[in-house]
JSON list of C-alpha atoms in Angstrom, two decimals:
[
{"chain": "L", "resi": 172, "resn": "GLU", "atom": "CA", "xyz": [-49.75, -12.19, -14.66]},
{"chain": "L", "resi": 173, "resn": "ILE", "atom": "CA", "xyz": [-49.53, -12.20, -18.42]},
{"chain": "L", "resi": 174, "resn": "VAL", "atom": "CA", "xyz": [-50.64, -8.89, -19.90]},
{"chain": "L", "resi": 175, "resn": "LEU", "atom": "CA", "xyz": [-52.09, -8.73, -23.40]},
{"chain": "L", "resi": 176, "resn": "THR", "atom": "CA", "xyz": [-51.83, -5.43, -25.24]},
{"chain": "L", "resi": 177, "resn": "GLN", "atom": "CA", "xyz": [-53.93, -4.92, -28.34]},
{"chain": "L", "resi": 178, "resn": "SER", "atom": "CA", "xyz": [-53.31, -2.35, -31.03]},
{"chain": "L", "resi": 179, "resn": "PRO", "atom": "CA", "xyz": [-54.69, -0.14, -32.28]},
{"chain": "L", "resi": 180, "resn": "ASP", "atom": "CA", "xyz": [-57.43, 0.78, -29.81]},
{"chain": "L", "resi": 181, "resn": "THR", "atom": "CA", "xyz": [-59.64, 1.82, -32.72]},
{"chain": "L", "resi": 182, "resn": "LEU", "atom": "CA", "xyz": [-59.33, 0.89, -36.38]},
{"chain": "L", "resi": 183, "resn": "SER", "atom": "CA", "xyz": [-61.29, 2.89, -38.94]},
{"chain": "L", "resi": 184, "resn": "VAL", "atom": "CA", "xyz": [-61.83, 1.01, -42.18]},
{"chain": "L", "resi": 185, "resn": "SER", "atom": "CA", "xyz": [-64.32, 0.82, -45.02]},
{"chain": "L", "resi": 186, "resn": "PRO", "atom": "CA", "xyz": [-66.37, -2.21, -46.07]},
{"chain": "L", "resi": 187, "resn": "GLY", "atom": "CA", "xyz": [-64.37, -4.39, -48.43]},
{"chain": "L", "resi": 188, "resn": "GLU", "atom": "CA", "xyz": [-61.04, -3.30, -46.98]},
{"chain": "L", "resi": 189, "resn": "ARG", "atom": "CA", "xyz": [-58.59, -5.48, -45.08]},
{"chain": "L", "resi": 190, "resn": "ALA", "atom": "CA", "xyz": [-58.27, -5.11, -41.31]},
{"chain": "L", "resi": 191, "resn": "THR", "atom": "CA", "xyz": [-55.22, -6.18, -39.33]},
{"chain": "L", "resi": 192, "resn": "LEU", "atom": "CA", "xyz": [-55.42, -6.31, -35.53]},
{"chain": "L", "resi": 193, "resn": "SER", "atom": "CA", "xyz": [-52.49, -6.97, -33.24]},
{"chain": "L", "resi": 194, "resn": "CYS", "atom": "CA", "xyz": [-52.17, -8.63, -29.83]},
{"chain": "L", "resi": 195, "resn": "ARG", "atom": "CA", "xyz": [-48.88, -8.68, -27.93]},
{"chain": "L", "resi": 196, "resn": "ALA", "atom": "CA", "xyz": [-48.26, -10.75, -24.81]},
{"chain": "L", "resi": 197, "resn": "SER", "atom": "CA", "xyz": [-45.94, -9.68, -22.00]},
{"chain": "L", "resi": 198, "resn": "GLN", "atom": "CA", "xyz": [-44.39, -13.18, -22.08]},
{"chain": "L", "resi": 199, "resn": "SER", "atom": "CA", "xyz": [-44.72, -16.18, -24.32]},
{"chain": "L", "resi": 200, "resn": "VAL", "atom": "CA", "xyz": [-48.12, -17.86, -24.44]},
{"chain": "L", "resi": 201, "resn": "SER", "atom": "CA", "xyz": [-47.00, -20.37, -27.08]},
{"chain": "L", "resi": 202, "resn": "SER", "atom": "CA", "xyz": [-50.02, -20.72, -29.40]},
{"chain": "L", "resi": 203, "resn": "ASN", "atom": "CA", "xyz": [-52.53, -20.63, -26.55]},
{"chain": "L", "resi": 204, "resn": "LEU", "atom": "CA", "xyz": [-54.32, -17.53, -27.82]},
{"chain": "L", "resi": 205, "resn": "ALA", "atom": "CA", "xyz": [-57.91, -16.95, -28.88]},
{"chain": "L", "resi": 206, "resn": "TRP", "atom": "CA", "xyz": [-59.79, -14.12, -30.56]},
{"chain": "L", "resi": 207, "resn": "TYR", "atom": "CA", "xyz": [-63.38, -13.09, -29.84]},
{"chain": "L", "resi": 208, "resn": "GLN", "atom": "CA", "xyz": [-65.79, -10.73, -31.54]},
{"chain": "L", "resi": 209, "resn": "GLN", "atom": "CA", "xyz": [-68.29, -8.72, -29.54]},
{"chain": "L", "resi": 210, "resn": "LYS", "atom": "CA", "xyz": [-71.06, -6.66, -31.08]},
{"chain": "L", "resi": 211, "resn": "ALA", "atom": "CA", "xyz": [-72.87, -3.99, -29.11]},
{"chain": "L", "resi": 212, "resn": "GLY", "atom": "CA", "xyz": [-75.28, -5.47, -26.57]},
{"chain": "L", "resi": 213, "resn": "GLN", "atom": "CA", "xyz": [-74.22, -9.04, -27.34]},
{"chain": "L", "resi": 214, "resn": "ALA", "atom": "CA", "xyz": [-72.07, -11.67, -25.71]},
{"chain": "L", "resi": 215, "resn": "PRO", "atom": "CA", "xyz": [-68.61, -12.34, -27.12]},
{"chain": "L", "resi": 216, "resn": "ARG", "atom": "CA", "xyz": [-68.29, -14.96, -29.86]},
{"chain": "L", "resi": 217, "resn": "LEU", "atom": "CA", "xyz": [-65.26, -17.19, -30.29]},
{"chain": "L", "resi": 218, "resn": "LEU", "atom": "CA", "xyz": [-63.59, -16.62, -33.67]},
{"chain": "L", "resi": 219, "resn": "ILE", "atom": "CA", "xyz": [-60.13, -18.19, -33.45]},
{"chain": "L", "resi": 220, "resn": "SER", "atom": "CA", "xyz": [-58.50, -20.68, -31.09]},
{"chain": "L", "resi": 221, "resn": "ASP", "atom": "CA", "xyz": [-54.88, -21.87, -30.86]},
{"chain": "L", "resi": 222, "resn": "ALA", "atom": "CA", "xyz": [-53.83, -18.65, -32.59]},
{"chain": "L", "resi": 223, "resn": "SER", "atom": "CA", "xyz": [-54.94, -19.75, -36.05]},
{"chain": "L", "resi": 224, "resn": "ASN", "atom": "CA", "xyz": [-57.85, -22.21, -35.95]},
{"chain": "L", "resi": 225, "resn": "ARG", "atom": "CA", "xyz": [-61.22, -20.82, -36.94]},
{"chain": "L", "resi": 226, "resn": "ALA", "atom": "CA", "xyz": [-64.08, -21.81, -34.66]},
{"chain": "L", "resi": 227, "resn": "THR", "atom": "CA", "xyz": [-67.09, -23.63, -36.03]},
{"chain": "L", "resi": 228, "resn": "GLY", "atom": "CA", "xyz": [-69.11, -21.50, -38.43]},
{"chain": "L", "resi": 229, "resn": "ILE", "atom": "CA", "xyz": [-66.61, -18.64, -38.66]},
{"chain": "L", "resi": 230, "resn": "PRO", "atom": "CA", "xyz": [-66.18, -17.33, -42.22]},
{"chain": "L", "resi": 231, "resn": "ALA", "atom": "CA", "xyz": [-62.88, -17.84, -44.00]},
{"chain": "L", "resi": 232, "resn": "ARG", "atom": "CA", "xyz": [-62.27, -14.09, -44.23]},
{"chain": "L", "resi": 233, "resn": "PHE", "atom": "CA", "xyz": [-61.18, -14.28, -40.57]},
{"chain": "L", "resi": 234, "resn": "SER", "atom": "CA", "xyz": [-57.67, -15.61, -40.05]},
{"chain": "L", "resi": 235, "resn": "GLY", "atom": "CA", "xyz": [-55.24, -15.67, -37.17]},
{"chain": "L", "resi": 236, "resn": "SER", "atom": "CA", "xyz": [-51.48, -16.01, -37.02]},
{"chain": "L", "resi": 237, "resn": "GLY", "atom": "CA", "xyz": [-48.57, -15.76, -34.65]},
{"chain": "L", "resi": 238, "resn": "SER", "atom": "CA", "xyz": [-47.00, -17.59, -31.72]},
{"chain": "L", "resi": 239, "resn": "GLY", "atom": "CA", "xyz": [-45.02, -16.73, -28.64]},
{"chain": "L", "resi": 240, "resn": "THR", "atom": "CA", "xyz": [-45.72, -13.08, -27.93]},
{"chain": "L", "resi": 241, "resn": "ASP", "atom": "CA", "xyz": [-47.00, -11.57, -31.17]},
{"chain": "L", "resi": 242, "resn": "PHE", "atom": "CA", "xyz": [-50.33, -12.39, -32.77]},
{"chain": "L", "resi": 243, "resn": "THR", "atom": "CA", "xyz": [-52.46, -11.02, -35.56]},
{"chain": "L", "resi": 244, "resn": "LEU", "atom": "CA", "xyz": [-56.13, -11.26, -36.48]},
{"chain": "L", "resi": 245, "resn": "THR", "atom": "CA", "xyz": [-56.81, -10.43, -40.11]},
{"chain": "L", "resi": 246, "resn": "ILE", "atom": "CA", "xyz": [-60.19, -9.79, -41.68]},
{"chain": "L", "resi": 247, "resn": "SER", "atom": "CA", "xyz": [-59.51, -10.03, -45.39]},
{"chain": "L", "resi": 248, "resn": "SER", "atom": "CA", "xyz": [-62.49, -8.05, -46.69]},
{"chain": "L", "resi": 249, "resn": "LEU", "atom": "CA", "xyz": [-64.72, -6.37, -44.15]},
{"chain": "L", "resi": 250, "resn": "GLU", "atom": "CA", "xyz": [-68.42, -7.04, -44.29]},
{"chain": "L", "resi": 251, "resn": "PRO", "atom": "CA", "xyz": [-70.90, -4.64, -42.63]},
{"chain": "L", "resi": 252, "resn": "GLU", "atom": "CA", "xyz": [-71.53, -7.19, -39.86]},
{"chain": "L", "resi": 253, "resn": "ASP", "atom": "CA", "xyz": [-67.80, -7.28, -38.94]},
{"chain": "L", "resi": 254, "resn": "PHE", "atom": "CA", "xyz": [-67.81, -3.85, -37.34]},
{"chain": "L", "resi": 255, "resn": "ALA", "atom": "CA", "xyz": [-67.45, -4.74, -33.67]},
{"chain": "L", "resi": 256, "resn": "VAL", "atom": "CA", "xyz": [-64.94, -4.96, -30.83]},
{"chain": "L", "resi": 257, "resn": "TYR", "atom": "CA", "xyz": [-62.35, -7.73, -30.97]},
{"chain": "L", "resi": 258, "resn": "TYR", "atom": "CA", "xyz": [-60.58, -9.20, -27.95]},
{"chain": "L", "resi": 259, "resn": "CYS", "atom": "CA", "xyz": [-57.63, -11.53, -27.67]},
{"chain": "L", "resi": 260, "resn": "GLN", "atom": "CA", "xyz": [-57.36, -13.92, -24.71]},
{"chain": "L", "resi": 261, "resn": "GLN", "atom": "CA", "xyz": [-54.63, -16.21, -23.44]},
{"chain": "L", "resi": 262, "resn": "ARG", "atom": "CA", "xyz": [-55.05, -19.46, -21.53]},
{"chain": "L", "resi": 263, "resn": "TYR", "atom": "CA", "xyz": [-51.35, -20.33, -21.23]},
{"chain": "L", "resi": 264, "resn": "SER", "atom": "CA", "xyz": [-51.18, -19.14, -17.63]},
{"chain": "L", "resi": 265, "resn": "SER", "atom": "CA", "xyz": [-54.43, -18.33, -15.89]},
{"chain": "L", "resi": 266, "resn": "TRP", "atom": "CA", "xyz": [-56.76, -16.27, -18.05]},
{"chain": "L", "resi": 267, "resn": "THR", "atom": "CA", "xyz": [-56.37, -12.74, -19.37]},
{"chain": "L", "resi": 268, "resn": "PHE", "atom": "CA", "xyz": [-58.01, -10.66, -22.05]},
{"chain": "L", "resi": 269, "resn": "GLY", "atom": "CA", "xyz": [-56.62, -7.82, -24.07]},
{"chain": "L", "resi": 270, "resn": "GLN", "atom": "CA", "xyz": [-58.28, -4.44, -23.74]},
{"chain": "L", "resi": 271, "resn": "GLY", "atom": "CA", "xyz": [-59.99, -4.76, -27.12]},
{"chain": "L", "resi": 272, "resn": "THR", "atom": "CA", "xyz": [-59.80, -3.17, -30.57]},
{"chain": "L", "resi": 273, "resn": "LYS", "atom": "CA", "xyz": [-62.86, -1.44, -31.94]},
{"chain": "L", "resi": 274, "resn": "VAL", "atom": "CA", "xyz": [-63.28, -1.81, -35.70]},
{"chain": "L", "resi": 275, "resn": "GLU", "atom": "CA", "xyz": [-65.42, 1.04, -36.94]},
{"chain": "L", "resi": 276, "resn": "ILE", "atom": "CA", "xyz": [-66.54, 2.39, -40.26]},
{"chain": "S", "resi": 34, "resn": "GLU", "atom": "CA", "xyz": [-77.83, -26.69, -29.20]},
{"chain": "S", "resi": 35, "resn": "VAL", "atom": "CA", "xyz": [-75.75, -25.32, -26.35]},
{"chain": "S", "resi": 36, "resn": "GLN", "atom": "CA", "xyz": [-77.61, -22.82, -24.20]},
{"chain": "S", "resi": 37, "resn": "LEU", "atom": "CA", "xyz": [-76.44, -20.90, -21.15]},
{"chain": "S", "resi": 38, "resn": "LEU", "atom": "CA", "xyz": [-78.97, -18.80, -19.27]},
{"chain": "S", "resi": 39, "resn": "GLU", "atom": "CA", "xyz": [-77.91, -16.53, -16.42]},
{"chain": "S", "resi": 40, "resn": "SER", "atom": "CA", "xyz": [-80.22, -15.31, -13.68]},
{"chain": "S", "resi": 41, "resn": "GLY", "atom": "CA", "xyz": [-80.06, -13.66, -10.28]},
{"chain": "S", "resi": 42, "resn": "GLY", "atom": "CA", "xyz": [-78.68, -10.25, -11.17]},
{"chain": "S", "resi": 43, "resn": "GLY", "atom": "CA", "xyz": [-80.00, -6.93, -10.00]},
{"chain": "S", "resi": 44, "resn": "LEU", "atom": "CA", "xyz": [-79.36, -3.94, -7.78]},
{"chain": "S", "resi": 45, "resn": "VAL", "atom": "CA", "xyz": [-77.59, -4.43, -4.47]},
{"chain": "S", "resi": 46, "resn": "GLU", "atom": "CA", "xyz": [-76.09, -2.03, -1.95]},
{"chain": "S", "resi": 47, "resn": "PRO", "atom": "CA", "xyz": [-72.35, -1.90, -1.27]},
{"chain": "S", "resi": 48, "resn": "GLY", "atom": "CA", "xyz": [-71.42, -4.62, 1.18]},
{"chain": "S", "resi": 49, "resn": "GLY", "atom": "CA", "xyz": [-74.36, -6.73, 0.11]},
{"chain": "S", "resi": 50, "resn": "SER", "atom": "CA", "xyz": [-74.57, -10.19, -1.42]},
{"chain": "S", "resi": 51, "resn": "LEU", "atom": "CA", "xyz": [-76.01, -11.72, -4.55]},
{"chain": "S", "resi": 52, "resn": "ARG", "atom": "CA", "xyz": [-76.00, -15.19, -6.09]},
{"chain": "S", "resi": 53, "resn": "LEU", "atom": "CA", "xyz": [-75.90, -15.68, -9.83]},
{"chain": "S", "resi": 54, "resn": "SER", "atom": "CA", "xyz": [-77.03, -18.87, -11.52]},
{"chain": "S", "resi": 55, "resn": "CYS", "atom": "CA", "xyz": [-76.31, -20.21, -14.99]},
{"chain": "S", "resi": 56, "resn": "ALA", "atom": "CA", "xyz": [-78.55, -22.97, -16.32]},
{"chain": "S", "resi": 57, "resn": "ALA", "atom": "CA", "xyz": [-76.82, -25.02, -19.00]},
{"chain": "S", "resi": 58, "resn": "SER", "atom": "CA", "xyz": [-78.23, -27.33, -21.64]},
{"chain": "S", "resi": 59, "resn": "GLY", "atom": "CA", "xyz": [-77.24, -28.99, -24.88]},
{"chain": "S", "resi": 60, "resn": "PHE", "atom": "CA", "xyz": [-73.97, -30.58, -23.73]},
{"chain": "S", "resi": 61, "resn": "THR", "atom": "CA", "xyz": [-72.59, -32.90, -21.04]},
{"chain": "S", "resi": 62, "resn": "PHE", "atom": "CA", "xyz": [-72.29, -30.28, -18.32]},
{"chain": "S", "resi": 63, "resn": "SER", "atom": "CA", "xyz": [-70.02, -32.27, -16.00]},
{"chain": "S", "resi": 64, "resn": "GLY", "atom": "CA", "xyz": [-67.49, -32.74, -18.79]},
{"chain": "S", "resi": 65, "resn": "TYR", "atom": "CA", "xyz": [-66.51, -29.11, -19.13]},
{"chain": "S", "resi": 66, "resn": "GLY", "atom": "CA", "xyz": [-65.00, -26.34, -17.12]},
{"chain": "S", "resi": 67, "resn": "MET", "atom": "CA", "xyz": [-67.23, -23.32, -16.68]},
{"chain": "S", "resi": 68, "resn": "ALA", "atom": "CA", "xyz": [-66.43, -19.70, -16.03]},
{"chain": "S", "resi": 69, "resn": "TRP", "atom": "CA", "xyz": [-67.78, -16.34, -15.04]},
{"chain": "S", "resi": 70, "resn": "VAL", "atom": "CA", "xyz": [-66.50, -13.39, -17.05]},
{"chain": "S", "resi": 71, "resn": "ARG", "atom": "CA", "xyz": [-67.62, -9.83, -16.40]},
{"chain": "S", "resi": 72, "resn": "GLN", "atom": "CA", "xyz": [-67.69, -6.57, -18.29]},
{"chain": "S", "resi": 73, "resn": "ALA", "atom": "CA", "xyz": [-68.03, -3.24, -16.52]},
{"chain": "S", "resi": 74, "resn": "PRO", "atom": "CA", "xyz": [-70.07, -0.61, -18.38]},
{"chain": "S", "resi": 75, "resn": "GLY", "atom": "CA", "xyz": [-68.13, 0.58, -21.43]},
{"chain": "S", "resi": 76, "resn": "LYS", "atom": "CA", "xyz": [-65.11, -1.53, -20.49]},
{"chain": "S", "resi": 77, "resn": "GLY", "atom": "CA", "xyz": [-63.42, -4.73, -21.64]},
{"chain": "S", "resi": 78, "resn": "LEU", "atom": "CA", "xyz": [-63.74, -8.33, -20.56]},
{"chain": "S", "resi": 79, "resn": "GLU", "atom": "CA", "xyz": [-62.39, -9.57, -17.22]},
{"chain": "S", "resi": 80, "resn": "TRP", "atom": "CA", "xyz": [-62.35, -13.21, -16.18]},
{"chain": "S", "resi": 81, "resn": "VAL", "atom": "CA", "xyz": [-63.73, -13.64, -12.67]},
{"chain": "S", "resi": 82, "resn": "SER", "atom": "CA", "xyz": [-63.68, -17.32, -11.81]},
{"chain": "S", "resi": 83, "resn": "VAL", "atom": "CA", "xyz": [-63.38, -20.77, -13.37]},
{"chain": "S", "resi": 84, "resn": "MET", "atom": "CA", "xyz": [-64.38, -24.19, -12.08]},
{"chain": "S", "resi": 85, "resn": "SER", "atom": "CA", "xyz": [-63.40, -27.54, -13.55]},
{"chain": "S", "resi": 86, "resn": "GLY", "atom": "CA", "xyz": [-66.01, -29.98, -14.78]},
{"chain": "S", "resi": 87, "resn": "SER", "atom": "CA", "xyz": [-65.80, -32.13, -11.68]},
{"chain": "S", "resi": 88, "resn": "GLY", "atom": "CA", "xyz": [-65.83, -29.12, -9.40]},
{"chain": "S", "resi": 89, "resn": "GLY", "atom": "CA", "xyz": [-62.52, -30.18, -7.92]},
{"chain": "S", "resi": 90, "resn": "SER", "atom": "CA", "xyz": [-60.55, -27.16, -9.10]},
{"chain": "S", "resi": 91, "resn": "THR", "atom": "CA", "xyz": [-61.46, -23.51, -8.75]},
{"chain": "S", "resi": 92, "resn": "TYR", "atom": "CA", "xyz": [-59.69, -20.35, -9.78]},
{"chain": "S", "resi": 93, "resn": "TYR", "atom": "CA", "xyz": [-60.35, -16.72, -8.95]},
{"chain": "S", "resi": 94, "resn": "ALA", "atom": "CA", "xyz": [-59.16, -13.36, -10.18]},
{"chain": "S", "resi": 95, "resn": "ASP", "atom": "CA", "xyz": [-57.32, -11.41, -7.49]},
{"chain": "S", "resi": 96, "resn": "SER", "atom": "CA", "xyz": [-60.02, -8.74, -7.64]},
{"chain": "S", "resi": 97, "resn": "VAL", "atom": "CA", "xyz": [-62.66, -11.13, -6.27]},
{"chain": "S", "resi": 98, "resn": "LYS", "atom": "CA", "xyz": [-60.64, -13.65, -4.27]},
{"chain": "S", "resi": 99, "resn": "GLY", "atom": "CA", "xyz": [-62.05, -14.09, -0.77]},
{"chain": "S", "resi": 100, "resn": "ARG", "atom": "CA", "xyz": [-65.34, -12.41, -1.68]},
{"chain": "S", "resi": 101, "resn": "PHE", "atom": "CA", "xyz": [-66.77, -14.53, -4.51]},
{"chain": "S", "resi": 102, "resn": "THR", "atom": "CA", "xyz": [-67.34, -18.30, -4.54]},
{"chain": "S", "resi": 103, "resn": "ILE", "atom": "CA", "xyz": [-67.95, -20.36, -7.65]},
{"chain": "S", "resi": 104, "resn": "SER", "atom": "CA", "xyz": [-69.79, -23.65, -7.43]},
{"chain": "S", "resi": 105, "resn": "ARG", "atom": "CA", "xyz": [-71.72, -26.05, -9.61]},
{"chain": "S", "resi": 106, "resn": "ASP", "atom": "CA", "xyz": [-74.42, -28.69, -9.29]},
{"chain": "S", "resi": 107, "resn": "ASN", "atom": "CA", "xyz": [-73.79, -31.21, -12.04]},
{"chain": "S", "resi": 108, "resn": "SER", "atom": "CA", "xyz": [-77.08, -32.98, -11.24]},
{"chain": "S", "resi": 109, "resn": "LYS", "atom": "CA", "xyz": [-78.91, -29.76, -12.08]},
{"chain": "S", "resi": 110, "resn": "ASN", "atom": "CA", "xyz": [-76.59, -28.61, -14.90]},
{"chain": "S", "resi": 111, "resn": "THR", "atom": "CA", "xyz": [-76.20, -25.31, -13.11]},
{"chain": "S", "resi": 112, "resn": "LEU", "atom": "CA", "xyz": [-73.26, -23.05, -12.33]},
{"chain": "S", "resi": 113, "resn": "TYR", "atom": "CA", "xyz": [-73.35, -20.52, -9.51]},
{"chain": "S", "resi": 114, "resn": "LEU", "atom": "CA", "xyz": [-71.47, -17.45, -8.36]},
{"chain": "S", "resi": 115, "resn": "GLN", "atom": "CA", "xyz": [-71.96, -16.34, -4.78]},
{"chain": "S", "resi": 116, "resn": "MET", "atom": "CA", "xyz": [-70.88, -12.72, -4.50]},
{"chain": "S", "resi": 117, "resn": "ASN", "atom": "CA", "xyz": [-70.32, -11.24, -1.03]},
{"chain": "S", "resi": 118, "resn": "SER", "atom": "CA", "xyz": [-69.00, -7.90, 0.19]},
{"chain": "S", "resi": 119, "resn": "LEU", "atom": "CA", "xyz": [-69.94, -6.33, -3.10]},
{"chain": "S", "resi": 120, "resn": "ARG", "atom": "CA", "xyz": [-68.30, -3.09, -4.15]},
{"chain": "S", "resi": 121, "resn": "ALA", "atom": "CA", "xyz": [-69.20, -0.41, -6.66]},
{"chain": "S", "resi": 122, "resn": "GLU", "atom": "CA", "xyz": [-66.42, -1.69, -8.90]},
{"chain": "S", "resi": 123, "resn": "ASP", "atom": "CA", "xyz": [-68.17, -5.07, -9.15]},
{"chain": "S", "resi": 124, "resn": "THR", "atom": "CA", "xyz": [-70.90, -3.39, -11.22]},
{"chain": "S", "resi": 125, "resn": "ALA", "atom": "CA", "xyz": [-70.86, -5.21, -14.55]},
{"chain": "S", "resi": 126, "resn": "VAL", "atom": "CA", "xyz": [-72.60, -7.56, -16.90]},
{"chain": "S", "resi": 127, "resn": "TYR", "atom": "CA", "xyz": [-71.68, -11.06, -15.77]},
{"chain": "S", "resi": 128, "resn": "TYR", "atom": "CA", "xyz": [-71.40, -13.74, -18.43]},
{"chain": "S", "resi": 129, "resn": "CYS", "atom": "CA", "xyz": [-71.42, -17.47, -17.90]},
{"chain": "S", "resi": 130, "resn": "ALA", "atom": "CA", "xyz": [-69.11, -19.21, -20.36]},
{"chain": "S", "resi": 131, "resn": "LYS", "atom": "CA", "xyz": [-68.23, -22.80, -21.25]},
{"chain": "S", "resi": 132, "resn": "GLU", "atom": "CA", "xyz": [-64.68, -23.92, -21.80]},
{"chain": "S", "resi": 133, "resn": "ALA", "atom": "CA", "xyz": [-64.07, -25.81, -25.04]},
{"chain": "S", "resi": 134, "resn": "GLY", "atom": "CA", "xyz": [-61.92, -28.21, -23.06]},
{"chain": "S", "resi": 135, "resn": "HIS", "atom": "CA", "xyz": [-59.15, -28.16, -20.49]},
{"chain": "S", "resi": 136, "resn": "SER", "atom": "CA", "xyz": [-56.97, -25.09, -21.06]},
{"chain": "S", "resi": 137, "resn": "ARG", "atom": "CA", "xyz": [-59.13, -24.20, -24.03]},
{"chain": "S", "resi": 138, "resn": "PRO", "atom": "CA", "xyz": [-60.95, -20.94, -24.82]},
{"chain": "S", "resi": 139, "resn": "PHE", "atom": "CA", "xyz": [-64.59, -20.19, -24.09]},
{"chain": "S", "resi": 140, "resn": "ASP", "atom": "CA", "xyz": [-66.66, -21.51, -26.95]},
{"chain": "S", "resi": 141, "resn": "TYR", "atom": "CA", "xyz": [-70.15, -20.66, -25.71]},
{"chain": "S", "resi": 142, "resn": "TRP", "atom": "CA", "xyz": [-71.39, -17.70, -23.72]},
{"chain": "S", "resi": 143, "resn": "GLY", "atom": "CA", "xyz": [-74.65, -16.78, -22.04]},
{"chain": "S", "resi": 144, "resn": "GLN", "atom": "CA", "xyz": [-76.42, -13.54, -22.84]},
{"chain": "S", "resi": 145, "resn": "GLY", "atom": "CA", "xyz": [-75.16, -11.93, -19.64]},
{"chain": "S", "resi": 146, "resn": "ILE", "atom": "CA", "xyz": [-76.83, -10.57, -16.52]},
{"chain": "S", "resi": 147, "resn": "LEU", "atom": "CA", "xyz": [-76.39, -7.10, -15.06]},
{"chain": "S", "resi": 148, "resn": "VAL", "atom": "CA", "xyz": [-75.24, -6.62, -11.49]},
{"chain": "S", "resi": 149, "resn": "THR", "atom": "CA", "xyz": [-75.38, -3.07, -10.17]},
{"chain": "S", "resi": 150, "resn": "VAL", "atom": "CA", "xyz": [-73.80, -2.20, -6.83]},
{"chain": "S", "resi": 151, "resn": "SER", "atom": "CA", "xyz": [-75.07, 1.18, -5.66]},
{"chain": "S", "resi": 152, "resn": "PRO", "atom": "CA", "xyz": [-76.51, 2.79, -2.50]}
]
């Protein structure tokens, strides 16, 4: 089973600042990695697929990068609505999610 | 507009059974794999089961294998999850999710339904 480890567990930032979230896979997942955003009491929302492709309607301040085992989600300038939990997920072999990174004010 | 609406959750005793349903609309249901993903209270996401668009392929997490059965009725645009031998650790919000394509991420999610396993 491929394990995804996200860091940090919690990221404290201020609105307007840049946020950088990391996801590391226990073995290569090529570019088969997605990022989701989940706000309290809501379902997850797909942000990024194939490591770097923004999903429909996702603002340009969200960007993804990486391949193989190391991936990054960057939020260039945090808006108030971006404070949430972010999960990475691989579909290279079966399905697994990372444990999540909470982005808080 | 894609919509996924789960139903069938509730309180059940350990060892009991429950069947979840997910009514889909807004897309060609038979053309896409569908999944159940759960989230225990205060915890992260865990994929539970996935079924291909035709229903010919099914996949289960080890934690539910042999106890849960995924199925779909493409004539009714509905996905199901039959949950047997329920345990306290199955307590979670269960989400129905649509795959964006084969080996693709989940691009649409339902609002989730709570399943509580407790005496």
